[in-house]
Coordinates of C-alpha atoms and ligand atoms in Angstrom, one line a residue:
X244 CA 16.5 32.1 9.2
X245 CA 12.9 31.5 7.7
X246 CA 9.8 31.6 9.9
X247 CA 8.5 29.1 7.7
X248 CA 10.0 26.7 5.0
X249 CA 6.9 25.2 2.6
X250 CA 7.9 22.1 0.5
X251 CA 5.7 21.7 -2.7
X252 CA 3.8 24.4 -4.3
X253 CA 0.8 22.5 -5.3
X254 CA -3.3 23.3 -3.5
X255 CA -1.4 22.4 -0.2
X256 CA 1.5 23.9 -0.1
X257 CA 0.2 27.5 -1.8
X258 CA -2.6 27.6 0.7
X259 CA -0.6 27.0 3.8
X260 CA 1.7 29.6 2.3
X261 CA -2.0 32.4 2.2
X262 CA -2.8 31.2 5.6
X263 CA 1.0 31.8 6.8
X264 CA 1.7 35.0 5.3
X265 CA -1.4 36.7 5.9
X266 CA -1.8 35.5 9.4
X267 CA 1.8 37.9 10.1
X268 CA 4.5 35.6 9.4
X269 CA 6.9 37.8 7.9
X270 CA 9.8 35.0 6.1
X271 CA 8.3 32.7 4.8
X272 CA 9.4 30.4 1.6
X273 CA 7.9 28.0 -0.6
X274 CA 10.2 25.3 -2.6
X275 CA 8.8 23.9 -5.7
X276 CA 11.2 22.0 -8.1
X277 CA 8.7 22.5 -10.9
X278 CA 6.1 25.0 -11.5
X279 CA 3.2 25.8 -8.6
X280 CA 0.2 24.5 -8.8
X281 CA 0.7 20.6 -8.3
X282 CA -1.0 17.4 -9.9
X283 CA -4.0 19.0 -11.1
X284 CA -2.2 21.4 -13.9
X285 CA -2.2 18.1 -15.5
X286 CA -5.9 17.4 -15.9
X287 CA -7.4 19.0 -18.4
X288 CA -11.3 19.5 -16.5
X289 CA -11.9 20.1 -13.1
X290 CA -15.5 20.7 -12.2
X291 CA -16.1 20.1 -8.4
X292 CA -13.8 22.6 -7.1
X293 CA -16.4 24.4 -4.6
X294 CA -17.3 28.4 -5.9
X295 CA -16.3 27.6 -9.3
X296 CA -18.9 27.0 -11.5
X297 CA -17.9 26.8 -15.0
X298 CA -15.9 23.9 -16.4
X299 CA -11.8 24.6 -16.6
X300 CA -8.5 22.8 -16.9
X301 CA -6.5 22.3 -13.5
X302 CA -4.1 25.0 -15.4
X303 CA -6.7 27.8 -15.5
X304 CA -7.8 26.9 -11.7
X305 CA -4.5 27.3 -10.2
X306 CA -2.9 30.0 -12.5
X307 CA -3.9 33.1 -9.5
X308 CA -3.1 30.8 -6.8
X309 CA 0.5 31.1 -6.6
X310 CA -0.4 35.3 -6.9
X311 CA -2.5 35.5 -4.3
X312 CA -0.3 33.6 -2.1
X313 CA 2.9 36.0 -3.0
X314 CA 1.0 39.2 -2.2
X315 CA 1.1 38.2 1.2
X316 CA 4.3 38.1 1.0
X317 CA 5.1 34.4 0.7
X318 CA 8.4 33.9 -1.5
X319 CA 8.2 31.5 -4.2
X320 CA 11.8 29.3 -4.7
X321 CA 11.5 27.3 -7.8
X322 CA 14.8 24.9 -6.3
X323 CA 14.0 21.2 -5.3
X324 CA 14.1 19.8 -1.7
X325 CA 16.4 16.7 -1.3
X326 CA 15.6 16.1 2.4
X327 CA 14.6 18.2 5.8
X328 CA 16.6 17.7 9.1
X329 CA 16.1 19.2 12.8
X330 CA 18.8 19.8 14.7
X331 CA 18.9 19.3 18.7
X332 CA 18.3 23.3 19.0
X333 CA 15.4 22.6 17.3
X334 CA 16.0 24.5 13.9
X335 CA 15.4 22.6 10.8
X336 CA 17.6 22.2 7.8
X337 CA 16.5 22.4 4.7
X338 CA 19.2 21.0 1.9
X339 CA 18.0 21.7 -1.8
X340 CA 19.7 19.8 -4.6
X341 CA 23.1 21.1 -5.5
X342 CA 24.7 21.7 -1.7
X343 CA 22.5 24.6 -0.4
X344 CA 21.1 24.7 2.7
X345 CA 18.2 26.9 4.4
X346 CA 17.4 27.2 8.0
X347 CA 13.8 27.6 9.3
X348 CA 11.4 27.6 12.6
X349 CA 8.9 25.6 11.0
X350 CA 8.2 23.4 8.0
X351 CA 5.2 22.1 6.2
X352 CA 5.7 19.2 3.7
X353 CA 2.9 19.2 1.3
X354 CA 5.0 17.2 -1.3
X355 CA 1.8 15.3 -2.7
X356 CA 2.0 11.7 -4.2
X357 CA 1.9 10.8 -7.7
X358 CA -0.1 7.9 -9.0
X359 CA 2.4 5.0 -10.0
X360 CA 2.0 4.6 -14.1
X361 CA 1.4 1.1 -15.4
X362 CA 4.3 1.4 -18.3
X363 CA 1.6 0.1 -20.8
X364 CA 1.9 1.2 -24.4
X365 CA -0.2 4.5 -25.1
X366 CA -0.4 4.9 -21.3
X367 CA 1.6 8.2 -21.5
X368 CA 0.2 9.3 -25.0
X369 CA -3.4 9.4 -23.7
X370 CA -3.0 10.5 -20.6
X371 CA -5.7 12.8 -19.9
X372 CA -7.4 12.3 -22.8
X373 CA -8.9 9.0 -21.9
X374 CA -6.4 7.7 -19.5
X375 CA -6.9 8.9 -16.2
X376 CA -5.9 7.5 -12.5
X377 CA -9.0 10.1 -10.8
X378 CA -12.8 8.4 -10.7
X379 CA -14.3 11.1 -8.8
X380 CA -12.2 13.8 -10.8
X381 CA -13.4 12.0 -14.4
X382 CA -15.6 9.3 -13.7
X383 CA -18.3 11.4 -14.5
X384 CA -17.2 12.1 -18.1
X385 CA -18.4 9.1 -19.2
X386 CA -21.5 9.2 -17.8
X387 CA -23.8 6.0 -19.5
X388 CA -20.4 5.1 -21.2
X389 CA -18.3 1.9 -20.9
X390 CA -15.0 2.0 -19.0
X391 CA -12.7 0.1 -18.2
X392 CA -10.5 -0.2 -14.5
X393 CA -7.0 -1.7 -14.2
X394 CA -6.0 -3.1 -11.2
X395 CA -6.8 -5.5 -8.2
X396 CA -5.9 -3.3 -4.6
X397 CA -8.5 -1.3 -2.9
X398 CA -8.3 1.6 -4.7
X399 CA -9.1 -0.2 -8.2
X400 CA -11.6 -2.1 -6.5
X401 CA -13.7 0.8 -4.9
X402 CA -12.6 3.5 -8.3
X403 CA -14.9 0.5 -9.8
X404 CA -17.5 0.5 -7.9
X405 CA -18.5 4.3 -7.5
X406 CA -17.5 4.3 -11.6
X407 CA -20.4 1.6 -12.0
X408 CA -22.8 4.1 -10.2
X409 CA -22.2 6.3 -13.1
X410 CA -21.5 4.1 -16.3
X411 CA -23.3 1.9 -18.2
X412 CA -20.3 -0.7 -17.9
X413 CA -17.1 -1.5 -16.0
X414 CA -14.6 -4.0 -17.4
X415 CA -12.1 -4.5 -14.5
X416 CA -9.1 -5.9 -15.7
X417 CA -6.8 -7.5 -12.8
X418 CA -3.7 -9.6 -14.1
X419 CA -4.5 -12.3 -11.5
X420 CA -7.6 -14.1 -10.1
X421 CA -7.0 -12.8 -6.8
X422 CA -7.7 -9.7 -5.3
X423 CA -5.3 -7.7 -2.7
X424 CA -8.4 -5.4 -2.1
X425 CA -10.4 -6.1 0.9
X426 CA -12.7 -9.0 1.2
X427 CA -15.9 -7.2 2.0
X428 CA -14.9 -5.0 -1.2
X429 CA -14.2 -7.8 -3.4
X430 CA -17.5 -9.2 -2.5
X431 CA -19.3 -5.9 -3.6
X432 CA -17.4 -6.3 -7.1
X433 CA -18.7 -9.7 -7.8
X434 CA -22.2 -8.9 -6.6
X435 CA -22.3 -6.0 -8.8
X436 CA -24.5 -6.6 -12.0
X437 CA -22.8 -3.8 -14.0
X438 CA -18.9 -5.1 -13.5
X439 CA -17.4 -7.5 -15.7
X440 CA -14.0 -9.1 -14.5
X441 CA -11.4 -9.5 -16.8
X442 CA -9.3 -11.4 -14.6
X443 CA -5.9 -12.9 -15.3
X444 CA -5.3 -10.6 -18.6
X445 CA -2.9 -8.0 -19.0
X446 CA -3.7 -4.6 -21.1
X447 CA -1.1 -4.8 -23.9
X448 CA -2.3 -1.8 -25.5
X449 CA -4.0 1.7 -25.3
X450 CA -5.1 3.3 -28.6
X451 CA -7.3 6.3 -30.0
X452 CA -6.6 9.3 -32.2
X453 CA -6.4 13.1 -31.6
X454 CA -9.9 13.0 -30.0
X455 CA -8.6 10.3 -27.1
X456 CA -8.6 6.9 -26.2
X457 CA -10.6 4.5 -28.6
X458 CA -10.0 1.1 -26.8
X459 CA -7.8 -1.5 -25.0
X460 CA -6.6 -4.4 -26.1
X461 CA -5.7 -7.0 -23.8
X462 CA -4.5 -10.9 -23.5
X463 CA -5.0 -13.3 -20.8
X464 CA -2.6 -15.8 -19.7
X465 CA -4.0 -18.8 -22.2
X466 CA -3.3 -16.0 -25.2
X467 CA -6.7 -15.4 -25.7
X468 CA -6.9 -11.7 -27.0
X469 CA -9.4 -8.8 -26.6
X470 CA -10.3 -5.6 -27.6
X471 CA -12.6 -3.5 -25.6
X472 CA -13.9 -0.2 -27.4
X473 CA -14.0 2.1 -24.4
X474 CA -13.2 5.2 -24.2
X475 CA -11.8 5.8 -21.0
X476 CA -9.6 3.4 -19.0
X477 CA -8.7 4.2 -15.2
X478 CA -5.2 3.0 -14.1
X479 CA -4.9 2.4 -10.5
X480 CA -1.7 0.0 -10.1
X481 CA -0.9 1.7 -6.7
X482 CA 0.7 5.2 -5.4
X483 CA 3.9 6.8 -4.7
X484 CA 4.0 8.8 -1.4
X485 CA 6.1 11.5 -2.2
X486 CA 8.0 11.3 1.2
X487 CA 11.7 11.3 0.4
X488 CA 12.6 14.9 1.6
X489 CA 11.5 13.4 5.0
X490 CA 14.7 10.3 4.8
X491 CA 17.4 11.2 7.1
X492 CA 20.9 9.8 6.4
X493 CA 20.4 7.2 8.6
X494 CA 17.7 6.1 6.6
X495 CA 15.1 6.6 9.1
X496 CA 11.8 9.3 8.4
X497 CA 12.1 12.3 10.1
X498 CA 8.9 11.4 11.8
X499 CA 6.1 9.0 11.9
X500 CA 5.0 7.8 8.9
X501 CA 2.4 4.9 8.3
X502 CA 2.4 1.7 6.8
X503 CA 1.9 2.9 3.3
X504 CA 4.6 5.6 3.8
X505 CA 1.7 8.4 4.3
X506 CA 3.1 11.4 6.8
X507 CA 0.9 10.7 10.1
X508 CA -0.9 13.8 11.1
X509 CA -3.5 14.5 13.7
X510 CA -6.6 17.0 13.0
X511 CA -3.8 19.9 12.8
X512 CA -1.9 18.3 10.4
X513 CA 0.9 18.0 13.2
X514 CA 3.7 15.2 12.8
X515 CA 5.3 13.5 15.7
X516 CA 7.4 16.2 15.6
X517 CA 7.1 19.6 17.0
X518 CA 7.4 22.5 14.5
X519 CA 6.9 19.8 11.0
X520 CA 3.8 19.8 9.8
X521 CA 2.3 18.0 6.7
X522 CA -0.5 18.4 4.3
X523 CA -2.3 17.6 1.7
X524 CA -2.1 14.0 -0.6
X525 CA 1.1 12.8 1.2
X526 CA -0.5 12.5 4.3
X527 CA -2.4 9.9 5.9
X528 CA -6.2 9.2 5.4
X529 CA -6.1 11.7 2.7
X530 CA -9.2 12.1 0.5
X531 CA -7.0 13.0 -2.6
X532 CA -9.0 16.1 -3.7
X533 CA -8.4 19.5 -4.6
X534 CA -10.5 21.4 -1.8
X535 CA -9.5 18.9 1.0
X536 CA -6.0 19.4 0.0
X537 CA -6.0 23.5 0.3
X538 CA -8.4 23.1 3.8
X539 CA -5.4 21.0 5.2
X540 CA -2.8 23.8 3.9
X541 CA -4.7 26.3 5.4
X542 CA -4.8 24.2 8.8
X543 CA -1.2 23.9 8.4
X544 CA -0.7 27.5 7.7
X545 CA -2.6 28.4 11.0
X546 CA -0.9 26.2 13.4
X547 CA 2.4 26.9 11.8
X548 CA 1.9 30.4 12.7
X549 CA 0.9 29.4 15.9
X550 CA 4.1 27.3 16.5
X551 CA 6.7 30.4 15.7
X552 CA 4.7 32.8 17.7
X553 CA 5.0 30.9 20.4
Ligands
LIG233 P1 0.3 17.9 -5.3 O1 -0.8 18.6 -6.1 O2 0.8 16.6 -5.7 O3 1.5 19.0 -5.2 C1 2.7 18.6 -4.7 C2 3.8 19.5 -5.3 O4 5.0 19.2 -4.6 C3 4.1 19.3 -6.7 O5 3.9 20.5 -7.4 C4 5.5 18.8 -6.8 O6 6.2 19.2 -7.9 C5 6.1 19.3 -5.5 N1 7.2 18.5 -5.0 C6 7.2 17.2 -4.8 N2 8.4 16.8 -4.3 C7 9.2 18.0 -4.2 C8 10.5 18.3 -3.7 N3 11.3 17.3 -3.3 N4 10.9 19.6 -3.7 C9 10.1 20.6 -4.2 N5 8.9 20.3 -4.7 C10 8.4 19.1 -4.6 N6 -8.8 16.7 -7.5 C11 -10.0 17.3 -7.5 O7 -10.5 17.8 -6.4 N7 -10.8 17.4 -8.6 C12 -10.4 16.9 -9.8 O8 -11.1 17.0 -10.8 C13 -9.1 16.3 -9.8 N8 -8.7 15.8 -11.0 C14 -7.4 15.2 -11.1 C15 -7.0 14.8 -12.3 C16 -5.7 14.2 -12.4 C17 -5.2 13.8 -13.7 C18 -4.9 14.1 -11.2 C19 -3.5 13.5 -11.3 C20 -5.4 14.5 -10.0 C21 -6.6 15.0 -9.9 N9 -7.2 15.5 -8.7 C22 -8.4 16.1 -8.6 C23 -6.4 15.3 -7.4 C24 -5.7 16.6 -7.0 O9 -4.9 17.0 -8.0 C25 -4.8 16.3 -5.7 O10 -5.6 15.8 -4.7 C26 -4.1 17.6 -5.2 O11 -3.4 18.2 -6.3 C27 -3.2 17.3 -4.0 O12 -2.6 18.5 -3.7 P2 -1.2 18.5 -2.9 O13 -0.9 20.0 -2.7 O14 -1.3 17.7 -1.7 O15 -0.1 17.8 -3.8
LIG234 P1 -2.0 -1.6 -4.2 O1 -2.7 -2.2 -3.1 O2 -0.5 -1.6 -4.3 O3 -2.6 -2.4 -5.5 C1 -2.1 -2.1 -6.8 C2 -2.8 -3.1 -7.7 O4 -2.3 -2.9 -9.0 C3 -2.4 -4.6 -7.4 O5 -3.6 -5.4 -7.6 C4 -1.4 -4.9 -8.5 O6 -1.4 -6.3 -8.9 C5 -1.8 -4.0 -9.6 N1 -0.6 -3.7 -10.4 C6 0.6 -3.1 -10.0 N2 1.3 -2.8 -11.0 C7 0.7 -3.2 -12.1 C8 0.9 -3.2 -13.5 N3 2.1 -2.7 -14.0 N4 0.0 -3.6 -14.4 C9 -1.2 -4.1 -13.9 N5 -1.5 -4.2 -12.6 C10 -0.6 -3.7 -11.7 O7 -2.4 -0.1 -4.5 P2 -3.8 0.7 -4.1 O8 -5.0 -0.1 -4.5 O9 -3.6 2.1 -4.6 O10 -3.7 0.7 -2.5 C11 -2.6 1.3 -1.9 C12 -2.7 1.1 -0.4 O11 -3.8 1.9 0.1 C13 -3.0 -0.3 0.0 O12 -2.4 -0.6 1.2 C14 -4.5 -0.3 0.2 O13 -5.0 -1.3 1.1 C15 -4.8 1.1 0.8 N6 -6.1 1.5 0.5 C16 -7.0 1.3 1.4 C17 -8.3 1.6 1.2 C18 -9.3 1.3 2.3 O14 -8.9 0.9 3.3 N7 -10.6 1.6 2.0 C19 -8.7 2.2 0.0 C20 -7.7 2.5 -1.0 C21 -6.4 2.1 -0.7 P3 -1.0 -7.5 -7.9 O15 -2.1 -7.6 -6.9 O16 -0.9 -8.7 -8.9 O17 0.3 -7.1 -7.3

């Protein structure tokens, strides 16, 4: 049986397994269905990651992670989690896809969430290159540039607002005149000089070239077409919480979740249930970076440890 079962190999999951396996936990496995190192392998810049200096793609920044994580002694499992159980003796269950089944003492989810994509044409193409669903991550990119933001919840709404603190412009295109964002944010968006509202209008296309995204063209619902040259648009159209390995058959979570389907956690990134543990973007309140990600894994890690030993 594992001392510790980690689900998701990305900042979360790889720190929680450091913080485990070098704390004295001797069996302890991470599960990854793809390759470690999570969402951020897929931007090409990161540049507030704290200690590191230069300028590098999410690739370079996590390519020793998963090392320094296995000289511990942490295992690394590339197999995909379909759900996690406890039984009444209080051992979990861990069933990958394809019938297997692991037993463990403890288990951190850290399973992330992944930005929901908008389906529009060039979407995909651009992705990274223009197209991005992280303001603090990019925003800064186009510093003194014009951008535009798709979307009408809070997270489009206040994306917009700290992207107009660094751009010359904001076009924020919504594809109704009403907002589900909060009032008091709504009222900072239309009280701020350097948004435009596109409001009503759908983004039919993105377009550019090898060097990225050139512009957007969109229609509202008279016909009326535009074409913005920006170079970046920010797509925020909502999130999936990755929480599925926590469904029981019953259809029920495994524990507490909120609203949103975020994993509820206190300040040890404990669940409402003892020996589960969660971490990173999945759960709730999370600021969605990098650093804050690994500081909860490492949190996790800790108490984790804490949980077996005793
Ligand atoms: P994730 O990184 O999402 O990792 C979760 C992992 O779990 C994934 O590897 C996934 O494959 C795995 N997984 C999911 N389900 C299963 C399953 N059932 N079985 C097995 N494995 C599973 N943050 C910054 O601080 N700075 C930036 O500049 C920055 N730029 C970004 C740019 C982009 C394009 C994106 C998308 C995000 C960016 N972020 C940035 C945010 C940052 O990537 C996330 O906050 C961080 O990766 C969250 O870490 P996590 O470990 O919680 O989850
Ligand atoms: P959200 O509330 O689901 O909003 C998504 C927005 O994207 C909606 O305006 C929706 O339009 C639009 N949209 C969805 N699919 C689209 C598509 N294919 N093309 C164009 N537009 C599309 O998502 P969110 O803003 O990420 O927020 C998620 C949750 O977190 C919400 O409950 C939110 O309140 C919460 N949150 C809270 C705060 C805060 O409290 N400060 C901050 C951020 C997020 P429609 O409106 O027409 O459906």
């Amino acid at each position: 049986m594992l001392d510790l079962a980690i689900i998701g190999g990305g900042p979360a999951g790889l720190t929680a397994g450091l913080y485990a396996t070098r704390g004295g936990l001797k069996d302890v496995s991470m599960f990854e269905k793809g390759m470690p190192g999570g969402q951020i392998t897929s931007s090409s810049e990161i540049e507030n990651y704290p200690g590191v200096a230069s300028v590098m793609s999410g690739m370079d920044l996590m390519e020793s992670w998963p090392e320094q994580a296995m000289r511990f002694g942490m295992k690394h499992s590339m197999e995909e989690v379909s759900r996690v159980s406890k039984r009444a003796d209080g051992v979990f269950e861990i069933f990958l896809l394809g019938d297997k089944k692991i037993e463990a003492k403890s288990v951190i989810v850290c399973t992330g969430s992944t930005p929901r994509s908008s389906g529009i044409k060039g979407e995909d193409e651009f992705f990274g290159k223009g197209v991005s669903t992280c303001a603090t991550c990019d925003g800064f990119f186009y510093k003194n540039k014009e951008v535009a933001v798709l979307g009408g919840g809070d997270t489009a709404l206040e994306e917009a607002l700290y992207l107009a603190n660094i751009c010359s412009k904001v076009y924020l295109i919504h594809r109704r005149d009403e907002f589900r964002a909060s009032p008091v944010t709504v009222d900072k968006i239309r009280n701020n000089d350097k948004i435009e509202l596109i409001l009503n209008s759908v983004v039919d296309e993105i377009y550019g070239d090898v060097s990225g995204v050139n512009g957007v063209k969109i229609s509202d619902k008279t016909g009326n077409k535009r074409d913005l040259k920006v170079p970046g648009i920010f797509v925020f159209v909502g999130m999936n919480v990755n929480n599925e390995v926590l469904m029981q058959e019953n259809g029920k979570p495994l524990c507490d979740l909120s609203e949103n389907g975020n994993v509820v956690v206190d300040l040890k990134m404990k669940t409402s249930v003892p020996g589960l543990f969660a971490a990173g973007d999945l759960r709730i309140d999370a600021s969605k970076q990098v650093v804050c990600a690994a500081g909860d894994g490492a949190t996790a890690g800790i108490q984790a440890l804490e949980y077996v030993n005793n």
